[in-house]
Amino acid sequence: MDFLQVEQAFVSHSKTFIAELMPSYPIYVPLLPDEAQQSISQIHPNFERVCQLLCNEGFEADNYLDIFDGGAVLTAELDRLKTVEHSRVYPVEIQASLPAQASLQLLSNDRLAGFAATFARVAVVDGVAFLNPDAAKGLGVASGDAVRVAGLQQA
């Protein structure tokens, strides 16, 4: 079976399950076709921009290869990602009409279960994030809850 067939057949299982289908013995690179050998750890042209964005954010290639496509595996420490480092958490106040200094920002609620994120207009005034009702509803927050606000950066 090729990867897409396996993924479709076992869609309800985790990728760990699919990884367990791989051989437990080493794959000897010299035995692979030349084309496969040359593609190991190479970034596919369709992924170059995404890889650049992730690396700019703080992800790094490690010593592992993706078992499905042979590409580099990117990892990062969550607290060291630029967006997380430069974001702040504020209590929410919901208002239909936002202060004049409201601007488009990346917002998320501050929950693991029920996580939601969006781009929305927000004004941070005196340590309070003012959101309109639609943005609050999308994030699943009410007045007094916390939101994480991250400024939009040019890549």
PDB file of C-alpha atoms in Angstrom:
ATOM      1  CA  MET A   1       0.000   0.000   0.000  1.00  0.00           C
ATOM      2  CA  ASP A   2       1.204   3.506  -0.660  1.00  0.00           C
ATOM      3  CA  PHE A   3       1.019   6.137   2.071  1.00  0.00           C
ATOM      4  CA  LEU A   4      -2.295   7.653   0.950  1.00  0.00           C
ATOM      5  CA  GLN A   5      -3.986   4.245   0.962  1.00  0.00           C
ATOM      6  CA  VAL A   6      -2.651   3.476   4.454  1.00  0.00           C
ATOM      7  CA  GLU A   7      -3.694   6.889   5.739  1.00  0.00           C
ATOM      8  CA  GLN A   8      -7.218   6.518   4.339  1.00  0.00           C
ATOM      9  CA  ALA A   9      -7.571   2.952   5.638  1.00  0.00           C
ATOM     10  CA  PHE A  10      -6.469   3.897   9.128  1.00  0.00           C
ATOM     11  CA  VAL A  11      -7.701   7.499   9.338  1.00  0.00           C
ATOM     12  CA  SER A  12      -9.149   6.911  12.824  1.00  0.00           C
ATOM     13  CA  HIS A  13      -5.733   5.822  14.132  1.00  0.00           C
ATOM     14  CA  SER A  14      -2.843   8.074  15.014  1.00  0.00           C
ATOM     15  CA  LYS A  15       0.214   8.504  12.826  1.00  0.00           C
ATOM     16  CA  THR A  16       2.063   6.603  15.548  1.00  0.00           C
ATOM     17  CA  PHE A  17       0.012   3.587  14.521  1.00  0.00           C
ATOM     18  CA  ILE A  18       1.091   4.070  10.896  1.00  0.00           C
ATOM     19  CA  ALA A  19       4.715   4.500  11.994  1.00  0.00           C
ATOM     20  CA  GLU A  20       4.487   1.141  13.739  1.00  0.00           C
ATOM     21  CA  LEU A  21       3.822  -0.421  10.329  1.00  0.00           C
ATOM     22  CA  MET A  22       7.312   0.589   9.216  1.00  0.00           C
ATOM     23  CA  PRO A  23      10.117  -1.977   9.362  1.00  0.00           C
ATOM     24  CA  SER A  24      11.849  -2.206  12.732  1.00  0.00           C
ATOM     25  CA  TYR A  25      15.235  -2.810  11.122  1.00  0.00           C
ATOM     26  CA  PRO A  26      17.336  -0.036   9.550  1.00  0.00           C
ATOM     27  CA  ILE A  27      16.678   1.011   5.986  1.00  0.00           C
ATOM     28  CA  TYR A  28      20.014   0.838   4.209  1.00  0.00           C
ATOM     29  CA  VAL A  29      20.266   3.989   2.150  1.00  0.00           C
ATOM     30  CA  PRO A  30      22.713   2.556  -0.449  1.00  0.00           C
ATOM     31  CA  LEU A  31      20.086  -0.047  -1.347  1.00  0.00           C
ATOM     32  CA  LEU A  32      17.505   2.623  -2.211  1.00  0.00           C
ATOM     33  CA  PRO A  33      17.149   3.870  -5.796  1.00  0.00           C
ATOM     34  CA  ASP A  34      19.353   6.885  -6.602  1.00  0.00           C
ATOM     35  CA  GLU A  35      16.330   9.197  -6.856  1.00  0.00           C
ATOM     36  CA  ALA A  36      15.206   8.207  -3.344  1.00  0.00           C
ATOM     37  CA  GLN A  37      18.719   8.645  -1.933  1.00  0.00           C
ATOM     38  CA  GLN A  38      19.028  12.127  -3.416  1.00  0.00           C
ATOM     39  CA  SER A  39      15.695  13.237  -1.979  1.00  0.00           C
ATOM     40  CA  ILE A  40      16.446  12.270   1.630  1.00  0.00           C
ATOM     41  CA  SER A  41      16.251  15.323   3.913  1.00  0.00           C
ATOM     42  CA  GLN A  42      15.646  17.646   0.947  1.00  0.00           C
ATOM     43  CA  ILE A  43      12.917  20.253   1.183  1.00  0.00           C
ATOM     44  CA  HIS A  44      10.278  19.849  -1.501  1.00  0.00           C
ATOM     45  CA  PRO A  45       9.950  23.032  -3.604  1.00  0.00           C
ATOM     46  CA  ASN A  46       6.276  23.325  -2.589  1.00  0.00           C
ATOM     47  CA  PHE A  47       7.335  23.387   1.080  1.00  0.00           C
ATOM     48  CA  GLU A  48      10.280  25.849   0.870  1.00  0.00           C
ATOM     49  CA  ARG A  49       8.246  28.950   1.819  1.00  0.00           C
ATOM     50  CA  VAL A  50       6.496  27.130   4.679  1.00  0.00           C
ATOM     51  CA  CYS A  51       9.836  25.811   5.939  1.00  0.00           C
ATOM     52  CA  GLN A  52      11.301  29.324   5.798  1.00  0.00           C
ATOM     53  CA  LEU A  53       8.354  30.723   7.783  1.00  0.00           C
ATOM     54  CA  LEU A  54       8.660  27.983  10.403  1.00  0.00           C
ATOM     55  CA  CYS A  55      12.425  28.518  10.722  1.00  0.00           C
ATOM     56  CA  ASN A  56      11.888  32.284  11.084  1.00  0.00           C
ATOM     57  CA  GLU A  57       9.405  31.474  13.864  1.00  0.00           C
ATOM     58  CA  GLY A  58      12.006  29.388  15.723  1.00  0.00           C
ATOM     59  CA  PHE A  59      11.683  25.852  14.383  1.00  0.00           C
ATOM     60  CA  GLU A  60      14.865  23.954  13.523  1.00  0.00           C
ATOM     61  CA  ALA A  61      15.599  20.796  11.563  1.00  0.00           C
ATOM     62  CA  ASP A  62      16.743  18.004  13.839  1.00  0.00           C
ATOM     63  CA  ASN A  63      18.536  14.738  13.075  1.00  0.00           C
ATOM     64  CA  TYR A  64      15.373  12.831  12.231  1.00  0.00           C
ATOM     65  CA  LEU A  65      13.696  12.210   8.892  1.00  0.00           C
ATOM     66  CA  ASP A  66       9.968  12.004   8.364  1.00  0.00           C
ATOM     67  CA  ILE A  67       9.118   8.348   7.840  1.00  0.00           C
ATOM     68  CA  PHE A  68       6.490   9.204   5.250  1.00  0.00           C
ATOM     69  CA  ASP A  69       8.337  11.511   2.888  1.00  0.00           C
ATOM     70  CA  GLY A  70      12.017  11.372   3.933  1.00  0.00           C
ATOM     71  CA  GLY A  71      12.042  15.105   4.626  1.00  0.00           C
ATOM     72  CA  ALA A  72      13.539  16.869   7.602  1.00  0.00           C
ATOM     73  CA  VAL A  73      11.581  16.944  10.851  1.00  0.00           C
ATOM     74  CA  LEU A  74      11.275  20.448  12.291  1.00  0.00           C
ATOM     75  CA  THR A  75      11.030  20.902  16.046  1.00  0.00           C
ATOM     76  CA  ALA A  76      10.824  23.841  18.426  1.00  0.00           C
ATOM     77  CA  GLU A  77      10.466  24.637  22.077  1.00  0.00           C
ATOM     78  CA  LEU A  78       7.041  26.214  22.469  1.00  0.00           C
ATOM     79  CA  ASP A  79       8.205  28.977  24.819  1.00  0.00           C
ATOM     80  CA  ARG A  80      10.939  30.006  22.357  1.00  0.00           C
ATOM     81  CA  LEU A  81       8.699  30.552  19.346  1.00  0.00           C
ATOM     82  CA  LYS A  82       8.760  34.211  18.301  1.00  0.00           C
ATOM     83  CA  THR A  83       4.985  34.540  18.305  1.00  0.00           C
ATOM     84  CA  VAL A  84       4.757  33.136  21.828  1.00  0.00           C
ATOM     85  CA  GLU A  85       7.715  35.200  23.104  1.00  0.00           C
ATOM     86  CA  HIS A  86       6.262  38.436  21.721  1.00  0.00           C
ATOM     87  CA  SER A  87       2.656  37.821  22.675  1.00  0.00           C
ATOM     88  CA  ARG A  88       0.938  38.871  25.876  1.00  0.00           C
ATOM     89  CA  VAL A  89      -2.062  37.596  27.799  1.00  0.00           C
ATOM     90  CA  TYR A  90      -4.765  40.094  28.744  1.00  0.00           C
ATOM     91  CA  PRO A  91      -8.171  39.936  30.389  1.00  0.00           C
ATOM     92  CA  VAL A  92     -11.029  40.455  27.931  1.00  0.00           C
ATOM     93  CA  GLU A  93     -13.680  43.140  27.828  1.00  0.00           C
ATOM     94  CA  ILE A  94     -16.359  42.749  25.164  1.00  0.00           C
ATOM     95  CA  GLN A  95     -17.684  45.865  23.450  1.00  0.00           C
ATOM     96  CA  ALA A  96     -19.710  46.345  20.282  1.00  0.00           C
ATOM     97  CA  SER A  97     -17.740  49.500  19.487  1.00  0.00           C
ATOM     98  CA  LEU A  98     -13.961  49.252  19.878  1.00  0.00           C
ATOM     99  CA  PRO A  99     -11.599  52.098  20.795  1.00  0.00           C
ATOM    100  CA  ALA A 100     -10.046  53.963  17.851  1.00  0.00           C
ATOM    101  CA  GLN A 101      -6.631  52.326  18.306  1.00  0.00           C
ATOM    102  CA  ALA A 102      -8.023  48.838  17.600  1.00  0.00           C
ATOM    103  CA  SER A 103      -5.947  46.943  15.042  1.00  0.00           C
ATOM    104  CA  LEU A 104      -5.901  43.540  13.418  1.00  0.00           C
ATOM    105  CA  GLN A 105      -4.008  41.076  15.616  1.00  0.00           C
ATOM    106  CA  LEU A 106      -3.573  37.340  16.029  1.00  0.00           C
ATOM    107  CA  LEU A 107      -5.668  36.264  19.014  1.00  0.00           C
ATOM    108  CA  SER A 108      -6.218  33.008  20.846  1.00  0.00           C
ATOM    109  CA  ASN A 109      -7.981  31.893  23.938  1.00  0.00           C
ATOM    110  CA  ASP A 110      -5.634  30.636  26.627  1.00  0.00           C
ATOM    111  CA  ARG A 111      -6.970  27.080  26.921  1.00  0.00           C
ATOM    112  CA  LEU A 112      -5.592  23.748  25.872  1.00  0.00           C
ATOM    113  CA  ALA A 113      -8.960  22.002  25.597  1.00  0.00           C
ATOM    114  CA  GLY A 114     -11.176  24.046  23.304  1.00  0.00           C
ATOM    115  CA  PHE A 115      -8.274  26.060  21.881  1.00  0.00           C
ATOM    116  CA  ALA A 116      -9.309  28.612  19.254  1.00  0.00           C
ATOM    117  CA  ALA A 117      -7.392  31.295  17.379  1.00  0.00           C
ATOM    118  CA  THR A 118      -8.358  34.010  14.917  1.00  0.00           C
ATOM    119  CA  PHE A 119      -7.369  37.292  13.347  1.00  0.00           C
ATOM    120  CA  ALA A 120      -9.532  40.071  14.721  1.00  0.00           C
ATOM    121  CA  ARG A 121      -9.492  43.730  15.626  1.00  0.00           C
ATOM    122  CA  VAL A 122      -8.494  44.309  19.235  1.00  0.00           C
ATOM    123  CA  ALA A 123      -7.531  47.326  21.308  1.00  0.00           C
ATOM    124  CA  VAL A 124      -5.344  46.870  24.351  1.00  0.00           C
ATOM    125  CA  VAL A 125      -5.971  49.740  26.763  1.00  0.00           C
ATOM    126  CA  ASP A 126      -4.611  49.831  30.305  1.00  0.00           C
ATOM    127  CA  GLY A 127      -3.857  46.102  30.258  1.00  0.00           C
ATOM    128  CA  VAL A 128      -7.305  45.047  28.986  1.00  0.00           C
ATOM    129  CA  ALA A 129      -8.043  43.569  25.533  1.00  0.00           C
ATOM    130  CA  PHE A 130     -11.227  45.001  24.050  1.00  0.00           C
ATOM    131  CA  LEU A 131     -12.912  42.651  21.557  1.00  0.00           C
ATOM    132  CA  ASN A 132     -16.139  42.823  19.625  1.00  0.00           C
ATOM    133  CA  PRO A 133     -18.786  40.159  20.313  1.00  0.00           C
ATOM    134  CA  ASP A 134     -18.087  38.216  17.098  1.00  0.00           C
ATOM    135  CA  ALA A 135     -14.379  37.824  17.901  1.00  0.00           C
ATOM    136  CA  ALA A 136     -15.195  36.841  21.483  1.00  0.00           C
ATOM    137  CA  LYS A 137     -17.698  34.259  20.284  1.00  0.00           C
ATOM    138  CA  GLY A 138     -15.189  32.801  17.803  1.00  0.00           C
ATOM    139  CA  LEU A 139     -12.621  32.435  20.573  1.00  0.00           C
ATOM    140  CA  GLY A 140     -15.175  31.138  23.055  1.00  0.00           C
ATOM    141  CA  VAL A 141     -14.357  33.835  25.615  1.00  0.00           C
ATOM    142  CA  ALA A 142     -16.441  36.119  27.812  1.00  0.00           C
ATOM    143  CA  SER A 143     -15.587  39.319  29.637  1.00  0.00           C
ATOM    144  CA  GLY A 144     -12.997  38.571  32.298  1.00  0.00           C
ATOM    145  CA  ASP A 145     -11.520  35.563  30.448  1.00  0.00           C
ATOM    146  CA  ALA A 146      -7.972  35.725  29.110  1.00  0.00           C
ATOM    147  CA  VAL A 147      -6.813  36.070  25.512  1.00  0.00           C
ATOM    148  CA  ARG A 148      -3.325  35.912  24.065  1.00  0.00           C
ATOM    149  CA  VAL A 149      -2.575  38.807  21.686  1.00  0.00           C
ATOM    150  CA  ALA A 150       0.238  38.573  19.172  1.00  0.00           C
ATOM    151  CA  GLY A 151       1.114  41.356  16.788  1.00  0.00           C
ATOM    152  CA  LEU A 152       1.275  40.581  13.098  1.00  0.00           C
ATOM    153  CA  GLN A 153       4.852  40.538  11.857  1.00  0.00           C
ATOM    154  CA  GLN A 154       6.094  40.821   8.311  1.00  0.00           C
ATOM    155  CA  ALA A 155       8.025  37.740   7.194  1.00  0.00           C
TER     156      ALA A 155
END
